[in-house]
Amino acid sequence: MPEDQSKIVVNSWNEWNPLKHIIVGRADGTMVQAPEPATQRNWAEDGFPLGTFGPLPEEMAEKANLQLDNLTSVLEQHGVKVDRPTVLDFSQSVQTPDWVQESMFGTMPARDILLTVGNEILEATMSQRSRWFEYLCYRPLLERYYKEDPNFRWEAAPKPRLMDRSFRKEFWPMFDAMKTDEQMQHTLKMEWGLTEVEPLFDAADVGRFGKDLFVQRSTVTNAAGIDWLRRHFPNHRVHEVSFADPSPAHIDATFLPLRPGLALINRIRPPLTPQLRELFEKNDWEIVESAAPGQKKKAKLSFCSVWLSMNVLMLDEKTVIVEEQENSQMEQFDQLGFNVIPVPFWDVSPFGGGLHCATVDVYREGKLEDYFPKQIAGF
Ligand code: ABU
């Protein structure tokens, strides 16, 4: 039966088709998380020594919200409908029958939680106890899409138990004390804080290139999580990839498609999966190295790197939204033939990410396409 196109709310297969509807996160109430087996914060110089936790300062949240609201206006001026999540009391302690966690996190990096693939939005498992309930911030929106769009597939990956056996005991204190080259040994072995007892993944470890999904193995996404995604998307090709990042979390400051035939790679995080370049070359895709970031160090109270410089949002395959201080990155996009829209966004970074992290596609024009018809066996 033909679909009534006027009722379709959810549709997005890649990162570059014309954007029509998106979710933009909020900074309100974001916490420096209480310690848990999956993560620990140790920011003594900024008031949060190891073991302490609490809300990020109100004035920081206000600045971040101004930039998020501005992004919303810019998107609306370009004809994009914008929805926002519901803020919860993230300072509350949360529990399941298996554990108690003394704080939640927030609801700024929407891309971490929700993965849009075609007419489906999938709630990721997440791998931190403080983020176990974060999906609730998006439920009012997902419930609405479900009522309005008879074609919408609303899915949730199995909620993980996140018991102690899901984590390598004492991994983070040991890892945080290491130098970068020692940490890189863990990347080469793909052995970080998660065990393989249950599927775990963050949605932001998935790069969407039509029929091909590239999923980064990382500190928040284990092999079992990638296996689950492969079984869940049988009509896609799910490729496991890794990069020379000492502490990888989320693919979108490392490897990002820009338009058909062109992807951007972090200049200091080359792929450790040799088949990745082979597949791209075989299908006439170019991979360009990102420009150097404008920021020299991470923002205060931020767990994100300066490589948010390449964490950009495509409005369509000719137009890219970039953080306004990233002059070299903007210049590179200009030379690559893109129209660049600069927006202020650096004050958002302590709340969990950049422009791509802060957003989730709801609707982009277009349909499922195969951009890599020539495949490589076993990848
Ligand atoms: N959530 C994306 C941040 C990744 C990075 O800082 O490199």
CSV table of C-alpha atoms and ligand atoms in Angstrom, one decimal:
chain,number,residue,atom,x,y,z
A,1,MET,CA,0.0,0.0,0.0
A,2,PRO,CA,1.5,3.4,-0.9
A,3,GLU,CA,2.5,5.5,2.1
A,4,ASP,CA,0.7,8.8,2.8
A,5,GLN,CA,3.8,11.0,2.5
A,6,SER,CA,2.2,13.9,4.4
A,7,LYS,CA,2.2,11.7,7.6
A,8,ILE,CA,5.9,10.8,7.5
A,9,VAL,CA,7.7,12.4,10.4
A,10,VAL,CA,10.9,10.2,10.6
A,11,ASN,CA,13.2,9.6,7.7
A,12,SER,CA,17.0,10.0,7.6
A,13,TRP,CA,19.5,7.6,6.0
A,14,ASN,CA,22.7,9.6,6.0
A,15,GLU,CA,24.4,12.7,7.3
A,16,TRP,CA,24.1,15.0,4.2
A,17,ASN,CA,20.7,14.9,2.6
A,18,PRO,CA,18.6,18.1,2.9
A,19,LEU,CA,17.7,18.5,6.6
A,20,LYS,CA,14.1,19.3,7.5
A,21,HIS,CA,13.5,18.2,11.1
A,22,ILE,CA,16.0,17.8,14.0
A,23,ILE,CA,16.2,17.5,17.8
A,24,VAL,CA,18.6,20.0,19.5
A,25,GLY,CA,19.7,19.1,23.1
A,26,ARG,CA,19.5,21.3,26.2
A,27,ALA,CA,22.2,22.2,28.8
A,28,ASP,CA,20.0,22.7,31.9
A,29,GLY,CA,21.0,20.9,35.0
A,30,THR,CA,23.8,18.9,33.4
A,31,MET,CA,26.0,17.2,36.1
A,32,VAL,CA,29.6,16.4,36.6
A,33,GLN,CA,28.7,12.8,37.0
A,34,ALA,CA,29.1,10.9,40.3
A,35,PRO,CA,31.8,8.2,39.9
A,36,GLU,CA,30.7,4.9,38.6
A,37,PRO,CA,32.4,1.8,37.1
A,38,ALA,CA,32.1,3.2,33.6
A,39,THR,CA,33.6,6.6,34.3
A,40,GLN,CA,35.2,8.9,36.8
A,41,ARG,CA,35.7,12.6,36.7
A,42,ASN,CA,38.8,14.2,38.3
A,43,TRP,CA,38.8,17.9,37.7
A,44,ALA,CA,40.3,19.2,40.9
A,45,GLU,CA,41.5,22.4,39.4
A,46,ASP,CA,37.9,23.3,38.4
A,47,GLY,CA,36.3,22.4,41.7
A,48,PHE,CA,35.5,18.7,41.1
A,49,PRO,CA,38.3,16.5,42.6
A,50,LEU,CA,37.9,12.7,42.1
A,51,GLY,CA,34.9,11.4,44.0
A,52,THR,CA,32.9,14.7,43.9
A,53,PHE,CA,30.0,15.5,41.7
A,54,GLY,CA,27.4,18.2,41.2
A,55,PRO,CA,25.8,20.5,38.6
A,56,LEU,CA,27.9,22.4,36.2
A,57,PRO,CA,27.9,26.1,37.2
A,58,GLU,CA,24.6,27.9,36.4
A,59,GLU,CA,26.4,30.6,34.4
A,60,MET,CA,28.0,28.0,32.2
A,61,ALA,CA,24.6,26.4,31.6
A,62,GLU,CA,23.1,29.8,30.7
A,63,LYS,CA,25.8,30.5,28.1
A,64,ALA,CA,25.5,27.0,26.6
A,65,ASN,CA,21.7,27.4,26.4
A,66,LEU,CA,22.1,30.7,24.6
A,67,GLN,CA,24.2,29.0,22.0
A,68,LEU,CA,21.8,26.0,21.7
A,69,ASP,CA,18.9,28.4,21.3
A,70,ASN,CA,20.9,30.3,18.7
A,71,LEU,CA,21.5,27.1,16.8
A,72,THR,CA,17.8,26.4,16.9
A,73,SER,CA,17.0,29.8,15.4
A,74,VAL,CA,19.6,29.4,12.7
A,75,LEU,CA,18.1,26.0,11.8
A,76,GLU,CA,14.6,27.4,11.8
A,77,GLN,CA,15.7,30.3,9.5
A,78,HIS,CA,16.9,27.6,7.1
A,79,GLY,CA,13.5,25.9,7.1
A,80,VAL,CA,14.3,23.2,9.6
A,81,LYS,CA,11.8,22.2,12.2
A,82,VAL,CA,13.4,21.9,15.7
A,83,ASP,CA,12.3,19.8,18.7
A,84,ARG,CA,13.8,20.0,22.1
A,85,PRO,CA,14.1,17.2,24.8
A,86,THR,CA,12.5,17.4,28.2
A,87,VAL,CA,14.9,18.2,31.1
A,88,LEU,CA,14.8,16.0,34.2
A,89,ASP,CA,16.3,16.5,37.6
A,90,PHE,CA,19.7,15.1,36.7
A,91,SER,CA,21.0,15.6,40.3
A,92,GLN,CA,18.7,12.8,41.5
A,93,SER,CA,20.2,9.4,42.4
A,94,VAL,CA,18.8,6.6,40.2
A,95,GLN,CA,18.6,2.9,40.7
A,96,THR,CA,17.7,-0.4,39.2
A,97,PRO,CA,17.4,-3.7,41.1
A,98,ASP,CA,21.1,-4.2,40.5
A,99,TRP,CA,22.7,-0.8,41.4
A,100,VAL,CA,22.3,2.7,42.8
A,101,GLN,CA,24.0,5.6,41.0
A,102,GLU,CA,24.3,8.9,42.8
A,103,SER,CA,23.6,11.2,39.8
A,104,MET,CA,22.4,11.3,36.2
A,105,PHE,CA,24.1,13.3,33.5
A,106,GLY,CA,22.0,15.7,31.4
A,107,THR,CA,20.4,15.9,28.0
A,108,MET,CA,22.6,18.0,25.7
A,109,PRO,CA,24.3,15.4,23.5
A,110,ALA,CA,21.2,13.9,21.9
A,111,ARG,CA,23.2,12.1,19.3
A,112,ASP,CA,24.7,9.9,21.9
A,113,ILE,CA,21.3,8.4,22.8
A,114,LEU,CA,19.2,8.2,19.6
A,115,LEU,CA,20.2,6.6,16.3
A,116,THR,CA,18.0,7.4,13.3
A,117,VAL,CA,18.2,4.9,10.4
A,118,GLY,CA,15.5,5.5,7.8
A,119,ASN,CA,12.1,5.4,9.4
A,120,GLU,CA,13.5,4.1,12.7
A,121,ILE,CA,14.8,5.8,15.8
A,122,LEU,CA,16.7,3.4,18.0
A,123,GLU,CA,17.3,4.2,21.7
A,124,ALA,CA,20.9,3.1,22.4
A,125,THR,CA,21.9,0.9,25.4
A,126,MET,CA,24.4,3.5,26.7
A,127,SER,CA,27.1,2.1,28.9
A,128,GLN,CA,27.1,4.5,31.9
A,129,ARG,CA,24.8,4.1,34.8
A,130,SER,CA,24.4,7.9,35.0
A,131,ARG,CA,23.0,7.8,31.4
A,132,TRP,CA,20.8,4.7,31.8
A,133,PHE,CA,17.6,6.8,32.1
A,134,GLU,CA,18.5,9.6,29.7
A,135,TYR,CA,16.1,8.2,27.0
A,136,LEU,CA,13.3,9.5,29.2
A,137,CYS,CA,14.1,13.0,28.1
A,138,TYR,CA,13.2,12.1,24.5
A,139,ARG,CA,10.1,10.0,25.2
A,140,PRO,CA,7.6,12.9,24.9
A,141,LEU,CA,9.0,13.5,21.4
A,142,LEU,CA,9.1,9.8,20.4
A,143,GLU,CA,5.6,9.3,21.6
A,144,ARG,CA,4.4,12.2,19.5
A,145,TYR,CA,6.2,10.9,16.4
A,146,TYR,CA,4.7,7.5,17.0
A,147,LYS,CA,1.2,8.9,17.1
A,148,GLU,CA,1.7,11.1,14.0
A,149,ASP,CA,3.7,8.8,11.7
A,150,PRO,CA,2.2,5.3,11.1
A,151,ASN,CA,5.4,4.3,9.4
A,152,PHE,CA,7.7,5.2,12.3
A,153,ARG,CA,9.6,2.3,13.8
A,154,TRP,CA,10.3,3.2,17.4
A,155,GLU,CA,12.9,0.8,18.8
A,156,ALA,CA,14.9,0.4,22.0
A,157,ALA,CA,18.0,-1.8,22.3
A,158,PRO,CA,18.0,-4.2,25.3
A,159,LYS,CA,18.5,-2.2,28.4
A,160,PRO,CA,21.8,-3.4,29.9
A,161,ARG,CA,22.1,-4.6,33.4
A,162,LEU,CA,25.4,-2.7,33.9
A,163,MET,CA,26.3,-4.8,36.9
A,164,ASP,CA,29.9,-4.9,38.0
A,165,ARG,CA,30.6,-7.8,35.6
A,166,SER,CA,30.0,-5.4,32.7
A,167,PHE,CA,33.2,-3.5,33.6
A,168,ARG,CA,36.8,-4.2,34.1
A,169,LYS,CA,37.3,-3.4,37.8
A,170,GLU,CA,39.7,-0.5,38.5
A,171,PHE,CA,40.2,0.2,34.8
A,172,TRP,CA,39.7,3.9,34.9
A,173,PRO,CA,42.0,4.8,37.8
A,174,MET,CA,44.7,2.8,36.1
A,175,PHE,CA,44.0,4.3,32.6
A,176,ASP,CA,43.7,7.9,33.8
A,177,ALA,CA,47.2,7.6,35.4
A,178,MET,CA,48.7,6.5,32.1
A,179,LYS,CA,50.6,8.6,29.5
A,180,THR,CA,49.0,8.8,26.0
A,181,ASP,CA,51.3,6.3,24.4
A,182,GLU,CA,50.5,3.7,27.1
A,183,GLN,CA,46.8,4.5,26.7
A,184,MET,CA,47.2,3.9,22.9
A,185,GLN,CA,48.2,0.3,23.7
A,186,HIS,CA,44.7,-0.3,24.9
A,187,THR,CA,43.3,1.1,21.7
A,188,LEU,CA,45.6,-1.3,19.7
A,189,LYS,CA,44.2,-4.2,21.8
A,190,MET,CA,40.7,-2.7,21.8
A,191,GLU,CA,40.6,-3.3,25.5
A,192,TRP,CA,39.1,-0.6,27.7
A,193,GLY,CA,36.7,-0.5,30.6
A,194,LEU,CA,33.8,-2.6,29.2
A,195,THR,CA,33.7,-6.3,29.2
A,196,GLU,CA,31.7,-8.3,26.6
A,197,VAL,CA,29.0,-9.8,28.9
A,198,GLU,CA,26.2,-7.8,27.3
A,199,PRO,CA,25.7,-5.5,24.2
A,200,LEU,CA,26.7,-1.9,24.9
A,201,PHE,CA,26.8,1.0,22.5
A,202,ASP,CA,26.3,4.7,22.3
A,203,ALA,CA,24.4,5.9,19.2
A,204,ALA,CA,27.1,8.4,18.4
A,205,ASP,CA,29.6,5.7,17.6
A,206,VAL,CA,27.6,5.0,14.4
A,207,GLY,CA,28.4,6.8,11.2
A,208,ARG,CA,25.5,6.6,8.6
A,209,PHE,CA,26.4,6.4,5.0
A,210,GLY,CA,23.2,5.0,3.5
A,211,LYS,CA,23.3,1.2,3.3
A,212,ASP,CA,26.7,1.2,5.1
A,213,LEU,CA,26.9,1.9,8.8
A,214,PHE,CA,30.4,2.3,10.3
A,215,VAL,CA,30.5,1.6,14.0
A,216,GLN,CA,33.5,2.5,16.1
A,217,ARG,CA,34.6,0.1,18.8
A,218,SER,CA,35.3,2.4,21.7
A,219,THR,CA,35.3,3.0,25.5
A,220,VAL,CA,31.5,3.1,25.3
A,221,THR,CA,30.8,0.6,22.5
A,222,ASN,CA,31.8,-3.1,22.8
A,223,ALA,CA,32.0,-5.9,20.2
A,224,ALA,CA,28.8,-7.3,21.5
A,225,GLY,CA,27.1,-4.0,20.9
A,226,ILE,CA,28.3,-4.0,17.3
A,227,ASP,CA,27.1,-7.6,16.9
A,228,TRP,CA,23.7,-6.5,18.2
A,229,LEU,CA,23.5,-3.7,15.7
A,230,ARG,CA,24.5,-6.0,12.9
A,231,ARG,CA,21.7,-8.4,13.8
A,232,HIS,CA,19.3,-5.5,14.3
A,233,PHE,CA,19.9,-4.0,10.8
A,234,PRO,CA,20.0,-7.0,8.5
A,235,ASN,CA,19.4,-4.9,5.4
A,236,HIS,CA,22.5,-2.8,6.2
A,237,ARG,CA,26.2,-3.5,6.1
A,238,VAL,CA,27.6,-2.9,9.6
A,239,HIS,CA,31.3,-2.3,9.5
A,240,GLU,CA,33.3,-2.4,12.8
A,241,VAL,CA,36.1,0.3,12.7
A,242,SER,CA,38.7,1.7,15.0
A,243,PHE,CA,41.0,4.7,14.9
A,244,ALA,CA,44.3,5.7,16.5
A,245,ASP,CA,42.5,7.6,19.4
A,246,PRO,CA,43.9,6.8,22.8
A,247,SER,CA,40.5,7.1,24.5
A,248,PRO,CA,37.8,6.7,21.8
A,249,ALA,CA,34.2,7.6,22.5
A,250,HIS,CA,31.9,8.5,19.6
A,251,ILE,CA,32.9,8.5,15.9
A,252,ASP,CA,31.8,12.0,15.1
A,253,ALA,CA,34.9,13.9,16.0
A,254,THR,CA,37.0,11.3,14.2
A,255,PHE,CA,35.3,10.3,10.9
A,256,LEU,CA,32.3,12.0,9.3
A,257,PRO,CA,30.7,11.9,5.9
A,258,LEU,CA,30.2,15.3,4.2
A,259,ARG,CA,28.6,14.4,0.9
A,260,PRO,CA,28.5,11.4,-1.4
A,261,GLY,CA,32.1,10.6,-2.3
A,262,LEU,CA,33.7,12.7,0.4
A,263,ALA,CA,34.4,12.0,4.1
A,264,LEU,CA,36.4,13.9,6.7
A,265,ILE,CA,38.9,12.1,9.0
A,266,ASN,CA,40.6,13.5,12.1
A,267,ARG,CA,44.2,14.3,11.1
A,268,ILE,CA,45.7,12.7,14.2
A,269,ARG,CA,43.4,9.7,14.4
A,270,PRO,CA,44.1,7.5,11.3
A,271,PRO,CA,42.1,4.4,10.9
A,272,LEU,CA,43.4,1.2,12.5
A,273,THR,CA,41.1,-0.8,10.3
A,274,PRO,CA,43.0,-1.2,6.9
A,275,GLN,CA,39.8,-2.2,5.0
A,276,LEU,CA,38.3,1.2,5.7
A,277,ARG,CA,40.5,3.1,3.2
A,278,GLU,CA,40.4,0.1,0.8
A,279,LEU,CA,36.6,0.2,0.7
A,280,PHE,CA,36.5,4.0,0.2
A,281,GLU,CA,39.1,3.9,-2.6
A,282,LYS,CA,37.4,1.0,-4.3
A,283,ASN,CA,34.1,3.0,-4.4
A,284,ASP,CA,35.8,6.3,-5.5
A,285,TRP,CA,35.3,8.0,-2.2
A,286,GLU,CA,37.9,10.5,-1.1
A,287,ILE,CA,38.9,10.8,2.6
A,288,VAL,CA,40.3,14.2,3.5
A,289,GLU,CA,42.2,15.0,6.7
A,290,SER,CA,40.5,17.6,8.9
A,291,ALA,CA,42.1,21.0,9.5
A,292,ALA,CA,43.9,21.7,12.8
A,293,PRO,CA,41.5,22.7,15.6
A,294,GLY,CA,41.3,26.4,16.6
A,295,GLN,CA,41.1,25.6,20.3
A,296,LYS,CA,44.3,24.6,22.0
A,297,LYS,CA,42.9,22.9,25.0
A,298,LYS,CA,39.7,21.3,26.2
A,299,ALA,CA,37.1,23.6,27.7
A,300,LYS,CA,36.8,23.7,31.5
A,301,LEU,CA,34.8,20.8,33.0
A,302,SER,CA,34.6,19.1,29.6
A,303,PHE,CA,35.2,15.5,28.7
A,304,CYS,CA,35.3,16.3,25.0
A,305,SER,CA,38.5,17.1,23.0
A,306,VAL,CA,39.4,20.1,20.9
A,307,TRP,CA,38.5,17.9,17.9
A,308,LEU,CA,34.9,19.1,18.2
A,309,SER,CA,36.3,21.4,15.5
A,310,MET,CA,35.2,18.7,13.0
A,311,ASN,CA,32.0,17.8,14.8
A,312,VAL,CA,29.9,19.6,12.2
A,313,LEU,CA,26.3,19.4,11.1
A,314,MET,CA,25.4,19.2,7.4
A,315,LEU,CA,22.3,21.1,6.3
A,316,ASP,CA,22.6,19.5,2.9
A,317,GLU,CA,25.4,18.2,0.8
A,318,LYS,CA,26.6,21.8,0.0
A,319,THR,CA,26.1,23.5,3.3
A,320,VAL,CA,27.8,22.9,6.6
A,321,ILE,CA,27.3,24.4,10.1
A,322,VAL,CA,30.7,24.9,11.9
A,323,GLU,CA,31.7,26.4,15.2
A,324,GLU,CA,32.5,30.1,14.6
A,325,GLN,CA,36.1,30.0,16.0
A,326,GLU,CA,37.2,27.1,13.8
A,327,ASN,CA,38.8,29.3,11.1
A,328,SER,CA,41.0,26.7,9.6
A,329,GLN,CA,38.2,24.1,9.4
A,330,MET,CA,35.9,26.7,7.9
A,331,GLU,CA,38.6,27.6,5.3
A,332,GLN,CA,39.0,23.9,4.4
A,333,PHE,CA,35.3,23.5,3.9
A,334,ASP,CA,35.2,26.6,1.7
A,335,GLN,CA,38.0,25.2,-0.4
A,336,LEU,CA,36.1,21.9,-0.7
A,337,GLY,CA,33.2,23.9,-2.2
A,338,PHE,CA,30.8,24.0,0.8
A,339,ASN,CA,28.8,27.0,1.9
A,340,VAL,CA,29.8,27.5,5.6
A,341,ILE,CA,27.4,28.8,8.3
A,342,PRO,CA,29.4,29.8,11.4
A,343,VAL,CA,27.7,29.6,14.8
A,344,PRO,CA,29.0,30.1,18.3
A,345,PHE,CA,29.1,26.7,20.1
A,346,TRP,CA,32.3,26.4,22.2
A,347,ASP,CA,30.4,27.1,25.4
A,348,VAL,CA,28.3,24.0,24.8
A,349,SER,CA,31.3,21.7,24.8
A,350,PRO,CA,31.4,21.1,28.6
A,351,PHE,CA,27.8,19.8,28.3
A,352,GLY,CA,28.9,16.9,26.1
A,353,GLY,CA,29.8,17.8,22.6
A,354,GLY,CA,29.7,19.9,19.5
A,355,LEU,CA,27.2,20.6,16.7
A,356,HIS,CA,26.8,17.0,15.6
A,357,CYS,CA,26.7,15.6,19.1
A,358,ALA,CA,24.0,18.1,20.2
A,359,THR,CA,21.6,17.1,17.5
A,360,VAL,CA,19.6,14.1,16.2
A,361,ASP,CA,18.2,13.9,12.7
A,362,VAL,CA,14.4,13.3,12.5
A,363,TYR,CA,13.9,14.0,8.8
A,364,ARG,CA,16.2,14.4,5.9
A,365,GLU,CA,14.9,14.1,2.3
A,366,GLY,CA,16.0,11.1,0.3
A,367,LYS,CA,15.9,7.3,0.5
A,368,LEU,CA,18.1,4.4,1.3
A,369,GLU,CA,21.0,4.3,-1.2
A,370,ASP,CA,24.0,2.1,-1.7
A,371,TYR,CA,27.2,4.3,-1.9
A,372,PHE,CA,29.6,1.3,-1.7
A,373,PRO,CA,28.4,-1.2,-4.2
A,374,LYS,CA,31.9,-2.8,-4.3
A,375,GLN,CA,32.4,-4.5,-1.0
A,376,ILE,CA,35.4,-6.1,0.7
A,377,ALA,CA,34.9,-9.7,1.9
A,378,GLY,CA,34.9,-10.0,5.7
A,379,PHE,CA,34.5,-6.3,6.4
B,1,ABU,N1,31.2,13.1,21.7
B,1,ABU,C1,32.2,13.4,20.7
B,1,ABU,C2,33.5,13.8,21.4
B,1,ABU,C3,34.6,13.1,20.8
B,1,ABU,C4,35.9,13.8,21.1
B,1,ABU,O1,36.0,14.6,22.0
B,1,ABU,O2,36.9,13.5,20.4
